[in-house]
Coordinates of C-alpha atoms and ligand atoms in Angstrom, one line a residue:
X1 CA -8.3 29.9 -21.0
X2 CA -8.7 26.5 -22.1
X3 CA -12.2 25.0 -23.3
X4 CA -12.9 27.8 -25.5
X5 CA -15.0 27.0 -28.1
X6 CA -16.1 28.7 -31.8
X7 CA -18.7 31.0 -31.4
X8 CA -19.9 30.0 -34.8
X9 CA -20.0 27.4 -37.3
X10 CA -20.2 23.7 -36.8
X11 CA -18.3 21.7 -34.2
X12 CA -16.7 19.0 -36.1
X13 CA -14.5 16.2 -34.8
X14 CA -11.0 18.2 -35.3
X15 CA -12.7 20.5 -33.2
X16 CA -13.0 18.0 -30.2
X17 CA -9.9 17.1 -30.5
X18 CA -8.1 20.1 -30.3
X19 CA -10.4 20.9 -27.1
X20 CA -8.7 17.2 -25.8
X21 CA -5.4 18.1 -26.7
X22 CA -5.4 21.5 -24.6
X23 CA -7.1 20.0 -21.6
X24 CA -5.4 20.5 -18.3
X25 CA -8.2 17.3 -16.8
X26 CA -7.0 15.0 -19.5
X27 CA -4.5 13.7 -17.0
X28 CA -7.2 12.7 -14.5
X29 CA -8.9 10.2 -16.8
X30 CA -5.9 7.8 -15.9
X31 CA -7.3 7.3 -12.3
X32 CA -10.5 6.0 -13.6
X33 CA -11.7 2.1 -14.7
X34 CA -13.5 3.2 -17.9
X35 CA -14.4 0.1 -19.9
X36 CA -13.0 -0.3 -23.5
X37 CA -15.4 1.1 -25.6
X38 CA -17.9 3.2 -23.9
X39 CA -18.9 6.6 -23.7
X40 CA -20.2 7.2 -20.2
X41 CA -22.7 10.1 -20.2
X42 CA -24.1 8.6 -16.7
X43 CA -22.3 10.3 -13.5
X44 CA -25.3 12.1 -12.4
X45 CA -26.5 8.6 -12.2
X46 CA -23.8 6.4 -10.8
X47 CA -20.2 7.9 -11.0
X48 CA -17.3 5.3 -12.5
X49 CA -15.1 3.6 -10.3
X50 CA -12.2 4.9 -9.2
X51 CA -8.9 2.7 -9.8
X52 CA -7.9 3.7 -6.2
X53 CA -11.3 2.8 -4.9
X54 CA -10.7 -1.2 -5.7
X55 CA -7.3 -0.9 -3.8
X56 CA -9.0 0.8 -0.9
X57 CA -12.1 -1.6 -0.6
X58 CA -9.4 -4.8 -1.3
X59 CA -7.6 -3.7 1.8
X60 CA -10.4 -2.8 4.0
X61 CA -11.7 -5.6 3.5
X62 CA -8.9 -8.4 3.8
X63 CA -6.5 -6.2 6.0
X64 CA -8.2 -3.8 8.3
X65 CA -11.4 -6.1 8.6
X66 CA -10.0 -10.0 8.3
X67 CA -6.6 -9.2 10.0
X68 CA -7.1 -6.2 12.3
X69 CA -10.6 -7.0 13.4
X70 CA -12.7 -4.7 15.5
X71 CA -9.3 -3.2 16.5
X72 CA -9.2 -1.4 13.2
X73 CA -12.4 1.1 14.5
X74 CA -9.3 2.3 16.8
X75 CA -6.2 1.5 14.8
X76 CA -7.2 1.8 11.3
X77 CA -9.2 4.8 12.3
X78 CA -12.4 3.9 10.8
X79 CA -14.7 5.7 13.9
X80 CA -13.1 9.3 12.2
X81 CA -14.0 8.1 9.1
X82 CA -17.6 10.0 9.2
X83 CA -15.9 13.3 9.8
X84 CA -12.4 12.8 8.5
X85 CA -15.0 12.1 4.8
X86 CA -16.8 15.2 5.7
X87 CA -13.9 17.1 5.8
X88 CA -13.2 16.2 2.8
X89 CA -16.3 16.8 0.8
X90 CA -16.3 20.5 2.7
X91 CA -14.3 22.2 -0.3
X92 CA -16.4 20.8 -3.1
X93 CA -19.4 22.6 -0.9
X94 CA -17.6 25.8 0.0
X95 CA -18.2 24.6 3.4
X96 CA -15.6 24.2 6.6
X97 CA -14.3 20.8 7.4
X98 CA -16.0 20.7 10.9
X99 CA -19.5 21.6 9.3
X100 CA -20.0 18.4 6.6
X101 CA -20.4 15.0 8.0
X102 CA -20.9 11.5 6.0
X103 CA -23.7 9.5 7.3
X104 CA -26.6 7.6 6.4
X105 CA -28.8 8.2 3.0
X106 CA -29.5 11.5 1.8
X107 CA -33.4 10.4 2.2
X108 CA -32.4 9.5 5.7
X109 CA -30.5 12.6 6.3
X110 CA -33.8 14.9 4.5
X111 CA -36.2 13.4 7.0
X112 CA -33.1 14.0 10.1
X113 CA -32.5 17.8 9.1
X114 CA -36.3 18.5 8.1
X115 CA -37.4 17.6 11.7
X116 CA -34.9 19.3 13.0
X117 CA -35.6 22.3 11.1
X118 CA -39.4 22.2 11.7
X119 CA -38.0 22.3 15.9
X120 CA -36.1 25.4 15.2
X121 CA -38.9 27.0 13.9
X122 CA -42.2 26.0 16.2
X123 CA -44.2 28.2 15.3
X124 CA -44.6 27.9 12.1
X125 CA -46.2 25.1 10.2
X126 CA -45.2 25.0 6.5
X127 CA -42.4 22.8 4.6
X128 CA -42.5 25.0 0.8
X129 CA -41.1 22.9 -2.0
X130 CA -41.2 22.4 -5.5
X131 CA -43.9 20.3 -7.3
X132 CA -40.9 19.0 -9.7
X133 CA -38.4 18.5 -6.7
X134 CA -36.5 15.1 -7.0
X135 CA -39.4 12.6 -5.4
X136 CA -37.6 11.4 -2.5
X137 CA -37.7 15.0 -0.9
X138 CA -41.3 15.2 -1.5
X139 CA -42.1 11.9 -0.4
X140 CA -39.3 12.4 3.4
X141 CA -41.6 16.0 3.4
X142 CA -44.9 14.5 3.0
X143 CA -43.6 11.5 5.6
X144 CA -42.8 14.3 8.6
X145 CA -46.0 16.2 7.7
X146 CA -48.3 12.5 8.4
X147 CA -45.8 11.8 11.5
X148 CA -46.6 15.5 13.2
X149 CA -49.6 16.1 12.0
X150 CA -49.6 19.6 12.9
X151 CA -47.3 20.4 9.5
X152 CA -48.6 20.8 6.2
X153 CA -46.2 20.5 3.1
X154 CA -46.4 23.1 0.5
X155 CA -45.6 22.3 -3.1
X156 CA -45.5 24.9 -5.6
X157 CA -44.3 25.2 -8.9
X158 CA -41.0 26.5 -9.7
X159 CA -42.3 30.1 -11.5
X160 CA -44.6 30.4 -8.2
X161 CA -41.4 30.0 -5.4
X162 CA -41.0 33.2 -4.5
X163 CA -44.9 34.2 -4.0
X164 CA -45.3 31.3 -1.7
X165 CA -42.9 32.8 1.1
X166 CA -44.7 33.6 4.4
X167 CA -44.5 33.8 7.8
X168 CA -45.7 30.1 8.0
X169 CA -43.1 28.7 6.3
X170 CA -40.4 27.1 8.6
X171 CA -38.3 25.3 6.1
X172 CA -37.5 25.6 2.4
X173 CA -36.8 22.5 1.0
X174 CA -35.1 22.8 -2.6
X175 CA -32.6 20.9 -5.0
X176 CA -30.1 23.2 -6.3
X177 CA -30.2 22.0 -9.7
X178 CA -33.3 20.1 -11.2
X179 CA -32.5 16.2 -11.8
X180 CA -34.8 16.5 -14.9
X181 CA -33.9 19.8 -16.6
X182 CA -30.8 20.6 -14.9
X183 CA -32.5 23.9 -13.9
X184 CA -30.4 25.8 -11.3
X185 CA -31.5 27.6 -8.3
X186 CA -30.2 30.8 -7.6
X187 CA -28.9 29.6 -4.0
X188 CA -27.3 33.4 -3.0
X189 CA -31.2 34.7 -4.0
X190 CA -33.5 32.0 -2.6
X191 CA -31.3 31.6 0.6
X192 CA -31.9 35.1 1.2
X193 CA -35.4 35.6 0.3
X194 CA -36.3 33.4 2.8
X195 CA -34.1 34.5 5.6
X196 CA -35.9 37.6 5.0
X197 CA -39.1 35.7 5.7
X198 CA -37.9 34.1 8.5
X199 CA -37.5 30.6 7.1
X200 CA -34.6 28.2 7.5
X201 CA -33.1 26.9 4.2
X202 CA -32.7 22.8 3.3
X203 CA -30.7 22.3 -0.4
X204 CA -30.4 19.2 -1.5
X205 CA -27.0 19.4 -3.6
X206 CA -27.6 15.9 -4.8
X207 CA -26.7 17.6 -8.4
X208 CA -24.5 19.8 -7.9
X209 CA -21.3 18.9 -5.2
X210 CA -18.5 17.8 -7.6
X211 CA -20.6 19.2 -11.2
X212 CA -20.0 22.8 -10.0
X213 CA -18.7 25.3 -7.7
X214 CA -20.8 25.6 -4.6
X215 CA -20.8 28.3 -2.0
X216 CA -22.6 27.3 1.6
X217 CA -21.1 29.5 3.4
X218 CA -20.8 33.1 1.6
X219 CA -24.5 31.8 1.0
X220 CA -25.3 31.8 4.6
X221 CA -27.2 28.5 4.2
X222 CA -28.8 26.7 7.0
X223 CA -28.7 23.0 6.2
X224 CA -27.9 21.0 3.3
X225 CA -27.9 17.3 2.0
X226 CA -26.5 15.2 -1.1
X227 CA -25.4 11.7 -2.4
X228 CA -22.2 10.3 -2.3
X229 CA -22.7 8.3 -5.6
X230 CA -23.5 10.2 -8.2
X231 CA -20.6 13.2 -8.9
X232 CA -18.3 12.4 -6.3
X233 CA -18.3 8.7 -7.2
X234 CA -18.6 7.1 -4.1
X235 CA -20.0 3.7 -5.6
X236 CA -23.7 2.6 -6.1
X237 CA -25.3 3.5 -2.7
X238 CA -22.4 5.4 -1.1
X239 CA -23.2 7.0 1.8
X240 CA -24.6 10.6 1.9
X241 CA -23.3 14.1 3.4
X242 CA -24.8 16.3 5.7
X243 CA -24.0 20.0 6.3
X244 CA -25.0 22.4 9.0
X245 CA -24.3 25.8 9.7
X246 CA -22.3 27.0 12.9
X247 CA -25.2 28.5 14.1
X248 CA -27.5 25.6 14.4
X249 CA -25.3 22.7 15.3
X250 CA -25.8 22.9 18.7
X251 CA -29.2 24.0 18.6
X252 CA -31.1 21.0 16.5
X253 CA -32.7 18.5 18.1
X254 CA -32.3 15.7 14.9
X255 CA -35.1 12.8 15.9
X256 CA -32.8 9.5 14.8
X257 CA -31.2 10.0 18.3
X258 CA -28.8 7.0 17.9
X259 CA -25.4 5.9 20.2
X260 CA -23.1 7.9 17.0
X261 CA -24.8 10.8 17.7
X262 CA -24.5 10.8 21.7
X263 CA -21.6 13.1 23.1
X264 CA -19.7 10.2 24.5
X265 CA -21.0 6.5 22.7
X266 CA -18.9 4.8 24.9
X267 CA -20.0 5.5 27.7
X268 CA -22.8 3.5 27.0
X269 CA -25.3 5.6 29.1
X270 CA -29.0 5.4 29.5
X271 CA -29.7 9.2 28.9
X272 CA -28.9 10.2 25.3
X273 CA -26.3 13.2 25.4
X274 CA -26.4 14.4 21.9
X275 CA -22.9 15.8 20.7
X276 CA -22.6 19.9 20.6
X277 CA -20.8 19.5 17.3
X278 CA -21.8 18.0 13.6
X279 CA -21.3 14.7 15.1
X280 CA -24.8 14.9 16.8
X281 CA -26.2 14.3 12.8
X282 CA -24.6 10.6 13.0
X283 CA -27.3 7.9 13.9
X284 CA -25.5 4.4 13.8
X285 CA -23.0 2.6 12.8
X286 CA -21.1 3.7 9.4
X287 CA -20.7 1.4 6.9
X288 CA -16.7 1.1 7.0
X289 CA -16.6 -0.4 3.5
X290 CA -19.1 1.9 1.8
X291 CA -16.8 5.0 3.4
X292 CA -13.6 3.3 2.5
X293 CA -14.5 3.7 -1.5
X294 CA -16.1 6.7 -0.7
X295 CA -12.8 8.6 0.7
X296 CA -10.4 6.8 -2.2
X297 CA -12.6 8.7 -4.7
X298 CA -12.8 12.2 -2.4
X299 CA -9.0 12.4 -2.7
X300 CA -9.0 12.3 -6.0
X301 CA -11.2 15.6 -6.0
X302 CA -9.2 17.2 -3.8
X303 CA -6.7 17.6 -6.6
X304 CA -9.3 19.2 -8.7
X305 CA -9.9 23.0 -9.4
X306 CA -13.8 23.2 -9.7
X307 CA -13.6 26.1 -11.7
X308 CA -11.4 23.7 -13.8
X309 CA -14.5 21.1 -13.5
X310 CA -16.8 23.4 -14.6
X311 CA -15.6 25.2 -17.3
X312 CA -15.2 21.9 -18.7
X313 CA -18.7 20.8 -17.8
X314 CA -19.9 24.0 -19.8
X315 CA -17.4 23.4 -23.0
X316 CA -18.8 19.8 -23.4
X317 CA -22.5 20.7 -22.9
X318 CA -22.8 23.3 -25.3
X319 CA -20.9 21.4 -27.8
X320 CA -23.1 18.5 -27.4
X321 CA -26.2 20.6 -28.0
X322 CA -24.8 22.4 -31.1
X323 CA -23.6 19.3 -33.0
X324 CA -26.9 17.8 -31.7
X325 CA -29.2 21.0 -32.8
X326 CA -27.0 21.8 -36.4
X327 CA -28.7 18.2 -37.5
X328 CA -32.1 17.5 -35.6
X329 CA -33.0 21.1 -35.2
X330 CA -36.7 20.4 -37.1
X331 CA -37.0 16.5 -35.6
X332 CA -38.6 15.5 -32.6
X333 CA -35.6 16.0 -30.5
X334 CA -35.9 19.4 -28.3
X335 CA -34.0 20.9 -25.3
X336 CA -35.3 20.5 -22.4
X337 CA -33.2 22.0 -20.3
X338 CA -31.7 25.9 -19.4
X339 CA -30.5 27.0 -22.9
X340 CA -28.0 29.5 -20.9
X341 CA -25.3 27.4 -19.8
X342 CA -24.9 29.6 -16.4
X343 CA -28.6 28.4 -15.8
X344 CA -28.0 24.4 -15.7
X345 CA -26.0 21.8 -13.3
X346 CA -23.8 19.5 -15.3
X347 CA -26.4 17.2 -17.4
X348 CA -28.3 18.3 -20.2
X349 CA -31.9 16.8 -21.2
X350 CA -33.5 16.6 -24.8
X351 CA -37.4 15.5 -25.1
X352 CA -38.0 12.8 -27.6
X353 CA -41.6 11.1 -27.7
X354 CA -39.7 7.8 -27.9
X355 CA -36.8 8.6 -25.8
X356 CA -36.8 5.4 -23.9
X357 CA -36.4 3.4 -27.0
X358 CA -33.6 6.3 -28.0
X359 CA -31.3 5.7 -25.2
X360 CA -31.5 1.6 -25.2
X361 CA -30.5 2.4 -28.9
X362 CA -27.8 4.3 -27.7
X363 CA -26.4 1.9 -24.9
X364 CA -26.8 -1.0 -27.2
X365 CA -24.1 0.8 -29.0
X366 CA -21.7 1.7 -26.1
X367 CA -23.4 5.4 -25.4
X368 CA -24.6 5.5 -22.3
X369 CA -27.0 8.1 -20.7
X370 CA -30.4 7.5 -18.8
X371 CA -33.8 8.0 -19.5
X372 CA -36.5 9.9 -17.4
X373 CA -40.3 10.0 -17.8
X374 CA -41.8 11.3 -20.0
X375 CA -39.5 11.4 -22.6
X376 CA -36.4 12.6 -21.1
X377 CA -33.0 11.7 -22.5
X378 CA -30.4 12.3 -20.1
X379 CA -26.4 13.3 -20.7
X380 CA -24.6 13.9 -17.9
X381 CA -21.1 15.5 -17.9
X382 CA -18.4 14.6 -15.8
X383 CA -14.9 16.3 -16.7
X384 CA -12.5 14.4 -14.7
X385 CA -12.4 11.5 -16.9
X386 CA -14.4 12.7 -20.3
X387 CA -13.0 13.2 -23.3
X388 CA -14.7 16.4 -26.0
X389 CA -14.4 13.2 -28.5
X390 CA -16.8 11.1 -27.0
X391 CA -19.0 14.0 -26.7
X392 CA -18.8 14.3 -30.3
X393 CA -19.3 10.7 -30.9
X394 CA -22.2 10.3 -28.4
X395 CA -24.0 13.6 -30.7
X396 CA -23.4 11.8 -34.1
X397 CA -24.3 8.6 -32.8
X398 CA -27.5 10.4 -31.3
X399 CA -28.3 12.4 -34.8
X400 CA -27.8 9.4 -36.5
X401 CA -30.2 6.8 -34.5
X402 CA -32.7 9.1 -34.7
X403 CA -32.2 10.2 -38.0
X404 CA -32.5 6.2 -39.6
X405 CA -35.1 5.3 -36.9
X406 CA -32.4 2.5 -35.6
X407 CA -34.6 3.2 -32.2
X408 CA -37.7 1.8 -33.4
X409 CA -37.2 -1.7 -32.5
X410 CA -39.1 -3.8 -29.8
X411 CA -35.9 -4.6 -28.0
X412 CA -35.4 -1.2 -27.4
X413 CA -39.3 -0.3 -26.1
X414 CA -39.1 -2.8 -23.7
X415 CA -38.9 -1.6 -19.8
X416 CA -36.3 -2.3 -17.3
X417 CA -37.1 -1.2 -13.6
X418 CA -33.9 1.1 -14.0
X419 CA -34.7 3.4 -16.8
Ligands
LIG501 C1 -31.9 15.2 -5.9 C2 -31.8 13.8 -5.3 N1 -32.0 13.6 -4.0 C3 -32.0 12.4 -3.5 C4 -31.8 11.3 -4.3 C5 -31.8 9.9 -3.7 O1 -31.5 9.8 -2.4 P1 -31.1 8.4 -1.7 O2 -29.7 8.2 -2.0 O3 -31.5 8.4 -0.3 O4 -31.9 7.3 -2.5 C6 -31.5 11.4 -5.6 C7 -31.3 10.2 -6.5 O5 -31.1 10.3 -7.6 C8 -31.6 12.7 -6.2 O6 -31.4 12.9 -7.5

């Protein structure tokens, strides 16, 4: 098995390159634009650009749009694209093809699904999620509970999930794996625990499609959502997926009842016929361009063994936080995240009291992570195009800014609206 690493003793350079030198992914690194220099610790953030992705967009753009014009929705197939992209994503979800559909954002596809949801369920009143849940689901939730007034949202804190089922709660709204912490949800557990209390199920796989194996339907999940920018490296605001189960797609009554969604758009009718299939989860128009980088990128992953991507993802981590630990074990520098690498996504965080100015430190020198309130310093791991020795040069570099206090510097305390 490749990616095995010492059990004890330090992880030294030598090491990390041995782990590069047997890696069956290496080869994929080829297909990215990575600029000279940089260690990118960011795709939970914004994924890197796929070489094919340019091509794609550059021919979208001044072929299919400037010479084919609107004949391209038909000849260049661009009104399949939302499903053909679905498709596509379906594996990295352990979902079937005709289940997964590209649309929209994933905030606009939380508030679509929720109401939905909430109409499958009338008699009940509750949307349960967590207190630490990425802010957009909490802010969609809280949105549908002022719209219908008659729902109240539930927020608990991750310990207290599974005392909060009841037989009010309608929908569960989770993310599978913490943006913070990288926590991971047992998905098998929590979907059936609340199956067995009669609730529907909403994850938000934002985290975790492309960063690890994901299994929707042995599962038996209800409804799921997630970006197309971050681990799938669709390109800053790609659009988002939506999933649905068999079983519901012809039963949910999603509220952004647009002409994409209607059984037959072109018939241009005044009565909205929603479609029976996942089709009816479209609201308007897809953005052709955003789809075209999108789909370059997906067929790169469908090359890809995840069980490839995430023994990998596990390899790098845990090297990252034993070269980190062997040094800064008694500094300000502590994991924040699952120390059990079965219980985390594909990022890691450390708390530093001055992490902000820690991670513009590390930028300024070509490292690049992301910083989260508090004092959250974010590495993310993405094995199709990272190497074991910039892992191990993103660790020293991170042991040594702290270590000679290269952070403290106003430069590096000062605030951009992107941390
Ligand atoms: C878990 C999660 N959900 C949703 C979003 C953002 O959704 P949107 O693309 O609609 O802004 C993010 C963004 O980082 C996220 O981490």
């Amino acid at each position: 098995m490749p990616y095995e690493i010492p059990n004890e003793g330090a992880i030294d350079r030598a090491c990390c390159a041995a782990l590069d030198a047997g890696d069956p992914l290496a080869v994929l690194r080829k297909e990215f634009v990575l600029p000279e220099g940089v260690a990118y610790f960011d795709g939970m953030s914004l994924g890197v650009l796929p070489k094919a992705a340019s091509i794609a967009v550059t021919h979208v753009v001044d072929e299919q749009w400037g010479q084919g014009l609107v004949r391209s929705w038909n000849a260049a197939h661009w009104i399949d694209a939302p499903r053909r992209l679905g498709a596509k994503i379906a594996p990295l979800l352990g979902a079937d093809g005709d289940d997964v559909i590209v649309a929209d954002s994933t905030s606009v596809n939380l508030f679509k699904l929720l109401v939905a949801a909430l109409g499958l369920r009338p008699d009940r009143q509750v949307i349960l999620t967590e207190s630490n849940n990425f802010p957009t689901d909490i802010y969609v939730a809280r949105g549908v509970e002022r719209l219908r007034g008659d729902v109240q949202v539930k927020l608990v804190s991750n310990g207290e999930l599974d005392e909060a089922f009841d037989d009010n709660v309608a929908v569960v709204l989770l993310t599978h794996v913490d943006f913070r912490t990288s926590q991971l949800h047992d998905m098998a557990a929590v979907t059936r625990r609340a199956h067995e209390c009669g609730a529907l199920v909403l994850w938000d796989l934002s985290h975790s499609a492309g960063a690890l194996p994901i299994d929707l339907r042995g599962c038996d999940v209800d409804l799921a959502v997630g970006c197309g920018y971050k681990y799938l490296n669709g390109g800053p605001g790609a659009p988002a997926y939506v999933f649905v189960a068999p079983r519901h797609q012809g039963q949910l009554d999603q509220p952004i009842t647009a002409w994409m969604g209607h059984a037959r758009p072109f018939d241009f009718s005044v009565d909205y016929l929603p479609a029976k299939d996942i089709s009816r989860f479209l609201s308007g128009t897809p953005s052709i361009v955003g789809l075209a980088a999108m789909e370059a990128s997906l067929d790169i992953w469908s090359q890809v063994d995840l069980s490839m991507v995430r023994a990998k993802s596990i390899a790098m981590s845990e090297c990252f936080i034993r070269i980190v630990e062997r040094q800064l074990g008694s500094t300000d520098v502590r994991l924040a995240s699952p120390r059990d690498p079965n219980q985390r996504g594909s990022h890691i965080a450390f708390h530093h009291p001055q992490g902000y100015a820690v991670m513009q430190a590390l930028i300024d020198r070509n490292v690049i992570g992301d910083f989260r309130d508090p004092d959250l310093l974010r590495f993310g791991f993405t094995p199709l195009h990272m190497s074991f020795e910039e892992v191990w040069r993103a660790a020293t570099l991170l042991i040594e800014i702290v270590q000679t206090r290269e952070w403290d510097q106003p430069r590096h305390r000062r605030r951009s609206t992107v941390t």
